[in-house]
Short mmCIF file of C-alpha atoms in Angstrom, two decimals:
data_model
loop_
_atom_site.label_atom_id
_atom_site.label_comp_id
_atom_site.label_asym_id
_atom_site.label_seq_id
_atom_site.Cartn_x
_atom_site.Cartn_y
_atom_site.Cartn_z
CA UNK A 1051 -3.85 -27.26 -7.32
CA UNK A 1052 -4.83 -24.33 -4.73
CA UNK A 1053 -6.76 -21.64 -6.15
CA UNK A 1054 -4.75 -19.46 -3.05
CA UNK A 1055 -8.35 -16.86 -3.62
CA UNK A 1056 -8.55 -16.28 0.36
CA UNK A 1057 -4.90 -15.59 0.30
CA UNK A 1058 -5.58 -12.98 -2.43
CA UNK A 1059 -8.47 -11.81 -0.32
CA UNK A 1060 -6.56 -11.02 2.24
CA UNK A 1061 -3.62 -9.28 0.75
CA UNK A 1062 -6.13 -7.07 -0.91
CA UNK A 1063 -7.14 -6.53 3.00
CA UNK A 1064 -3.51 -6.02 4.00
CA UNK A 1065 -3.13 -3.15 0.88
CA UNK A 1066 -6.49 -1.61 1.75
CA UNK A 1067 -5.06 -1.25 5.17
CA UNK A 1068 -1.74 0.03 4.35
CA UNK A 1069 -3.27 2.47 1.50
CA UNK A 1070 -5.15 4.19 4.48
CA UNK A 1071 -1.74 4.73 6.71
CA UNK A 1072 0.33 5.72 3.45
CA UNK A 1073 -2.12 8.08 1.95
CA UNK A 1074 -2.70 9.82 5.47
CA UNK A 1075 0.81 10.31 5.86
CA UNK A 1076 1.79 11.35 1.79
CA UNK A 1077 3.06 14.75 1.25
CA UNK A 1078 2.69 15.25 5.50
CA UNK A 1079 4.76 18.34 6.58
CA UNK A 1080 6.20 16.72 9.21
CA UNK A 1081 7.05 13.57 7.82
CA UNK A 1082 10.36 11.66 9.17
CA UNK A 1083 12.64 10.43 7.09
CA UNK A 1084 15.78 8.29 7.79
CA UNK A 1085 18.86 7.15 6.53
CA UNK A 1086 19.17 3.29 6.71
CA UNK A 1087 22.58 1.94 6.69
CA UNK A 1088 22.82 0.99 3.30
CA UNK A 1089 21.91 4.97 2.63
CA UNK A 1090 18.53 4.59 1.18
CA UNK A 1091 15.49 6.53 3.02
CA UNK A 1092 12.77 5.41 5.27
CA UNK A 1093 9.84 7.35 6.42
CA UNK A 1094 7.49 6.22 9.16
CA UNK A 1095 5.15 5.55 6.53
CA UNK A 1096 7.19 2.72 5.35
CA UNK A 1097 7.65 1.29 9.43
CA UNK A 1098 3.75 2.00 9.92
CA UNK A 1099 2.30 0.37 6.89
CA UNK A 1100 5.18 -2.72 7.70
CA UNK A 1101 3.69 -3.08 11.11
CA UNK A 1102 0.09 -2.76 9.89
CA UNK A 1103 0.55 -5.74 7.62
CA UNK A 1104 2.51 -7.58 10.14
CA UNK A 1105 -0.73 -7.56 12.95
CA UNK A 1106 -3.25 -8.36 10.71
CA UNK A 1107 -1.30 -11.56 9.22
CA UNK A 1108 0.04 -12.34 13.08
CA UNK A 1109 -3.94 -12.62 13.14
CA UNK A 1110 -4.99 -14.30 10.07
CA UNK A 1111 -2.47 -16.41 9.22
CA UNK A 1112 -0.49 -17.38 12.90
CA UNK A 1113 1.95 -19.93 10.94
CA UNK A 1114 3.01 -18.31 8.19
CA UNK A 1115 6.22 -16.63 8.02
CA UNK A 1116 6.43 -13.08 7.36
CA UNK A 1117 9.73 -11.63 5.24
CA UNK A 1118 9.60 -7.08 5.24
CA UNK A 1119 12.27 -4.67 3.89
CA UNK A 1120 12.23 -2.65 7.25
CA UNK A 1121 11.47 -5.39 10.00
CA UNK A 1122 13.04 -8.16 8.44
CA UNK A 1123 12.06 -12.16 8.42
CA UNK A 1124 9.97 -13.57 11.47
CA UNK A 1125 8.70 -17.33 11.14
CA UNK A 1126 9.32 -20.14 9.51
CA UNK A 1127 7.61 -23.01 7.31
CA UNK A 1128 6.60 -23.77 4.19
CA UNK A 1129 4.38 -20.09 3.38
CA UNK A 1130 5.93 -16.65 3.55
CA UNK A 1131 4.66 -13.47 3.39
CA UNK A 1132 6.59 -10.96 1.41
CA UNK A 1133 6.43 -7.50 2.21
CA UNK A 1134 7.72 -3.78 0.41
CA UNK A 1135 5.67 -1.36 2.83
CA UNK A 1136 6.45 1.46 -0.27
CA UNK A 1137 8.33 0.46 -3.13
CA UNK A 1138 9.27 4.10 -4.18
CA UNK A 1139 10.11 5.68 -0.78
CA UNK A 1140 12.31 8.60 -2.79
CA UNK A 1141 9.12 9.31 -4.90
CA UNK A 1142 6.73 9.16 -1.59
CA UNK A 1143 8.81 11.36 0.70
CA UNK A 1144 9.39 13.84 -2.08
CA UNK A 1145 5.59 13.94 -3.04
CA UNK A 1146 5.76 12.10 -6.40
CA UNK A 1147 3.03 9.89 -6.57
CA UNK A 1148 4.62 6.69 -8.50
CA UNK A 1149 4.99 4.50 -5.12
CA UNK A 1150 3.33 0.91 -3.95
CA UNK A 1151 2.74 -1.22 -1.52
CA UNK A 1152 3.86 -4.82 -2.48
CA UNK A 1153 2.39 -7.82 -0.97
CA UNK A 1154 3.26 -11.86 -2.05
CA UNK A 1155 2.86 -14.95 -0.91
CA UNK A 1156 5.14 -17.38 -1.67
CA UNK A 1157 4.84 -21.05 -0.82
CA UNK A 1158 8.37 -23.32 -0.50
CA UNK A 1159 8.24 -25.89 -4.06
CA UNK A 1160 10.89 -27.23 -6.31
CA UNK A 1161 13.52 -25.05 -6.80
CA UNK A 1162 12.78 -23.13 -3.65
CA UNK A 1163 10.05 -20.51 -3.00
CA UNK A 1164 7.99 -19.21 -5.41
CA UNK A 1165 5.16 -16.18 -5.37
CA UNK A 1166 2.03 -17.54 -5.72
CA UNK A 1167 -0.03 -14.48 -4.50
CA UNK A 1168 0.93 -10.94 -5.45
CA UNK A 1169 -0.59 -7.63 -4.81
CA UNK A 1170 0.60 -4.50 -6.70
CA UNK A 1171 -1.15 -1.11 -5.01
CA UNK A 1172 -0.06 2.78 -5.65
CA UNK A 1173 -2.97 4.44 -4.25
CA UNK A 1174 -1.33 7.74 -5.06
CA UNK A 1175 -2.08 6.62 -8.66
CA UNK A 1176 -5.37 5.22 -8.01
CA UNK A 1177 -4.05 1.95 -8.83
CA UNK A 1178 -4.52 -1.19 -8.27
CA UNK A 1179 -2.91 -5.05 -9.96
CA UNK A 1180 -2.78 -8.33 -8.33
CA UNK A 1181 -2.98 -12.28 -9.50
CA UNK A 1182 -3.10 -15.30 -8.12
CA UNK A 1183 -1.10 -18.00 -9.30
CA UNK A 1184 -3.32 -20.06 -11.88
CA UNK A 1185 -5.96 -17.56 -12.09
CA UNK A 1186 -4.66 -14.91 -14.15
CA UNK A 1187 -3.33 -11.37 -13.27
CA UNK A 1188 -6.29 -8.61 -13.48
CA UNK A 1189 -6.09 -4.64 -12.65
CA UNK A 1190 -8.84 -2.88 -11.10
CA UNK A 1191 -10.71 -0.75 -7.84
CA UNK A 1192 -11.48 -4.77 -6.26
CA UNK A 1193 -11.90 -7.72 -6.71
CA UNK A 1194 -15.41 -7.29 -8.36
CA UNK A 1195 -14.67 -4.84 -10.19
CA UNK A 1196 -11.31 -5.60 -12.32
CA UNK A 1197 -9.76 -6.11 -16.04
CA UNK A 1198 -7.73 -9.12 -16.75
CA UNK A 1199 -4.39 -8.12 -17.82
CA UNK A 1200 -2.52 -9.38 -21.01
CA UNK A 1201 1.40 -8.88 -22.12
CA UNK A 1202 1.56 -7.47 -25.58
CA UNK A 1203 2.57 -9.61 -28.97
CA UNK A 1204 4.95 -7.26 -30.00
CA UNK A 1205 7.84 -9.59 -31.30
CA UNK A 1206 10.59 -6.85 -33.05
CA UNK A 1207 12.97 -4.79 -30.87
CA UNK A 1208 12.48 -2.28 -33.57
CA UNK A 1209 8.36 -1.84 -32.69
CA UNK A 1210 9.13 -2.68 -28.19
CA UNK A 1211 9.62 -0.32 -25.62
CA UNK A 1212 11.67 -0.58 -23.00
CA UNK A 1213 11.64 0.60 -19.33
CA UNK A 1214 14.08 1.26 -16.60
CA UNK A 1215 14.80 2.88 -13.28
CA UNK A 1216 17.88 4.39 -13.79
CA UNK A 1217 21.80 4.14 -15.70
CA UNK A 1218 24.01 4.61 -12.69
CA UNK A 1219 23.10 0.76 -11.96
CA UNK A 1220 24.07 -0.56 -15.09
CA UNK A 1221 27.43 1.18 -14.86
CA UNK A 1222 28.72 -0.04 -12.15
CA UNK A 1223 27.77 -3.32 -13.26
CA UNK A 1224 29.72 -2.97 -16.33
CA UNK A 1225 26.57 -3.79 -18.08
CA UNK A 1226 25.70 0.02 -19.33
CA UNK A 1227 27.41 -1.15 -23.07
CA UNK A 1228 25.13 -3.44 -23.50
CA UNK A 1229 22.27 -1.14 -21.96
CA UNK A 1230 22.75 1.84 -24.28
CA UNK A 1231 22.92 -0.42 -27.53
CA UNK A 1232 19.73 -2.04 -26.65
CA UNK A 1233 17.85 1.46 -26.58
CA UNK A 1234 19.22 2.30 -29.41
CA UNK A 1235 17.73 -0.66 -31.14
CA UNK A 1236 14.30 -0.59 -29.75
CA UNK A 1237 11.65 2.21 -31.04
CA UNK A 1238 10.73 3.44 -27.41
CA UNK A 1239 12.55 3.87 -23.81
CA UNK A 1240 11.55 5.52 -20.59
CA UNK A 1241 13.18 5.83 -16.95
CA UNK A 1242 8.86 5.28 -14.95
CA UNK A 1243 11.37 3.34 -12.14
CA UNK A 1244 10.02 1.29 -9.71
CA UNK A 1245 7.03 -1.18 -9.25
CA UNK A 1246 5.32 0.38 -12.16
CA UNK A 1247 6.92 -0.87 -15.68
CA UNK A 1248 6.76 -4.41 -14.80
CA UNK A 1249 3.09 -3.43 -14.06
CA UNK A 1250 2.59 -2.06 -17.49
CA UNK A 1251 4.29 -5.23 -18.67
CA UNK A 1252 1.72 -7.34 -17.48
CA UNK A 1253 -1.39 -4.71 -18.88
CA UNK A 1254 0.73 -4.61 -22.65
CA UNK A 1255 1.54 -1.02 -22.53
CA UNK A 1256 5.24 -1.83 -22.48
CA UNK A 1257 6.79 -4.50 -24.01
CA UNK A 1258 10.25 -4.97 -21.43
CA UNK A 1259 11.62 -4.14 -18.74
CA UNK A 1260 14.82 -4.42 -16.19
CA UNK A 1261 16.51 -3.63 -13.36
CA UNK A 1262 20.42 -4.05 -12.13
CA UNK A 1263 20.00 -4.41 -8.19
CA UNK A 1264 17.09 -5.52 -6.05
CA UNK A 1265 16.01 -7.49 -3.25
CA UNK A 1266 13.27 -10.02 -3.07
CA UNK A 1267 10.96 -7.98 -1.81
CA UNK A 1268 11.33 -5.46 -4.79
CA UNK A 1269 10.23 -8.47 -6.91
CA UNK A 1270 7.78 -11.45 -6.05
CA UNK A 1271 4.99 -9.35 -6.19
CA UNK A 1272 5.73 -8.31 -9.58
CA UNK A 1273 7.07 -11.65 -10.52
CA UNK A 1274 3.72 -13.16 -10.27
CA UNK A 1275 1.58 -10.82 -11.81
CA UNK A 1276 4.06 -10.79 -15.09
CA UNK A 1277 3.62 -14.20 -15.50
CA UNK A 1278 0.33 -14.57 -14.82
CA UNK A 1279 -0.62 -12.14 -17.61
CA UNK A 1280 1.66 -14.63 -19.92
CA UNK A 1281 4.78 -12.47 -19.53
CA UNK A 1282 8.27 -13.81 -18.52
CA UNK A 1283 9.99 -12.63 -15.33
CA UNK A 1284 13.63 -13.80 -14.64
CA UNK A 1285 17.27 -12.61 -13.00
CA UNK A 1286 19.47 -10.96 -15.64
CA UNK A 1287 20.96 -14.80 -15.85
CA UNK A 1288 17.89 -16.10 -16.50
CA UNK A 1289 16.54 -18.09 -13.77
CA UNK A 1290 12.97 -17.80 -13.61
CA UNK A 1291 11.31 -15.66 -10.49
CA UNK A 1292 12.89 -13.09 -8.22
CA UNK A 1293 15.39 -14.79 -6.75
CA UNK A 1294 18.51 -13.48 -8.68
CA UNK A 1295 18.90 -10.23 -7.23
CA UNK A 1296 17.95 -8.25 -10.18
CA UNK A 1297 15.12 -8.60 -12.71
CA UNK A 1298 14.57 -8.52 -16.59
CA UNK A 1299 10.59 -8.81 -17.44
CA UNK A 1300 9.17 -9.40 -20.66
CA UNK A 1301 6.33 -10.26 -23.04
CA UNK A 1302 8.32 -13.51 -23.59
CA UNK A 1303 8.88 -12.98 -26.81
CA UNK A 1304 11.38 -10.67 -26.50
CA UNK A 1305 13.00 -11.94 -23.47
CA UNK A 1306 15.86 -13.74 -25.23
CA UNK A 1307 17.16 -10.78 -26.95
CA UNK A 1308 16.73 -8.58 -24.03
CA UNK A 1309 18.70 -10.55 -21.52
CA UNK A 1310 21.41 -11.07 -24.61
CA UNK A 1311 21.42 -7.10 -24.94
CA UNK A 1312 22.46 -6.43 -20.91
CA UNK A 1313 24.48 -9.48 -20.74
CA UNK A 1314 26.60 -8.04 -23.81
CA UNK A 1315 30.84 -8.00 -23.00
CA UNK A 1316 29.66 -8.56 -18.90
#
């Protein structure tokens, strides 16, 4: 099997890169922000750090496909880069710092593509968590200098805590029933949004966590560094990876009762 290490290499180049353009431009005055059609903002941050990542793999990897929220898919075959410039664009252009850059790999297998590189990096936060697939998801400044990450063994709802972004998803879903009675049931829940509770997922500082509506760039990334600390990362149906168009992420052993929970009366 690949060891895909000088494809992690060089996403860790790609986020080192687009930490410098973010950072320079977080909490700028004058920064421009846009309404995209489907009414969500963009900031030249997001179109910088997209382009940034986009020359340096037109460089180092020619015949790979690349797939980014603003710019779209370019290339074709059986490797694809998959790009969020800043997951957390509402946070960045109102100065909170809970945003990342999210960089994957995925490479075309059974059952279509799957991530098999991911890089997680909120430099706002100091933060950095990445994996690689059969070598283990780890947290850390680099490379050399990193923790392995591990899901937690909680097993009871009554002892798990449970993130999420937000409720107005989940209503117009029809799925906010079965939302509020699984808070209810667990001992701890809180709205962090984002890239960052399927990040604590992976590190065992939450036990579960899920979202309504995404895209795939919102989630291969974060699908491979969940699993690669042991967790379990599916759609709300339960098809493993990000491919569903939302996500539910878990320690595994909760995973059953937590897709059961938001799939309650749908």
């Amino acid at each position: 099997m690949p060891d895909y290490l000088d494809d992690l290499r060089l996403a860790h180049v790609l986020a080192d890169a687009a930490d410098a353009a973010t950072m320079d431009r977080f909490k700028a005055l004058d920064l421009k922000v846009e309404t995209k059609p489907d009414m969500t903002p963009v900031s030249e941050a997001d179109k910088a750090a997209e382009e940034l990542i986009r020359g340096h793999l037109a460089r180092a990897r020619p015949r790979d496909a690349v797939l980014g929220e603003e710019y779209g898919v370019e290339g074709t075959g059986p490797r694809r880069w998959v790009v969020d410039p800043i997951d957390g664009t509402k946070n960045y252009v109102r100065g909170v710092p809970v945003w990342a850059t999210l960089i994957a790999l995925m490479e075309a297998g059974e059952g279509g593509y799957q991530p098999v590189v991911g890089v997680v990096s909120a430099p706002a936060l100091g933060r950095r968590w990445w994996a690689a697939k059969g070598n283990g998801a780890f947290s850390g400044r680099s490379l050399t200098s990193a923790s392995r990450l591990h899901v937690s063994r909680v097993s009871k709802l009554a002892d798990a805590s449970f993130a999420y972004s937000s409720l107005s998803g989940w209503e117009e879903q029809g799925r906010l029933d079965g939302f509020l009675d699984l808070t209810r049931e667990v001992w701890r829940t809180r709205a962090y949004g984002d890239f960052w509770p399927y990040m604590m997922v992976a590190e065992g500082s939450v036990d579960m966590c899920a979202e309504p509506e995404l895209s795939l760039w919102d989630m291969a990334a974060n699908a491979i560094v969940v699993t690669e600390a042991g967790g379990t990362f599916t759609g709300l149906d339960g098809r493993p990876g990000p491919h569903s168009g939302n996500a539910a992420a878990s320690n595994g052993l909760l995973h059953d009762e937590l897709l059961g929970y938001l799939n309650q009366r749908y």
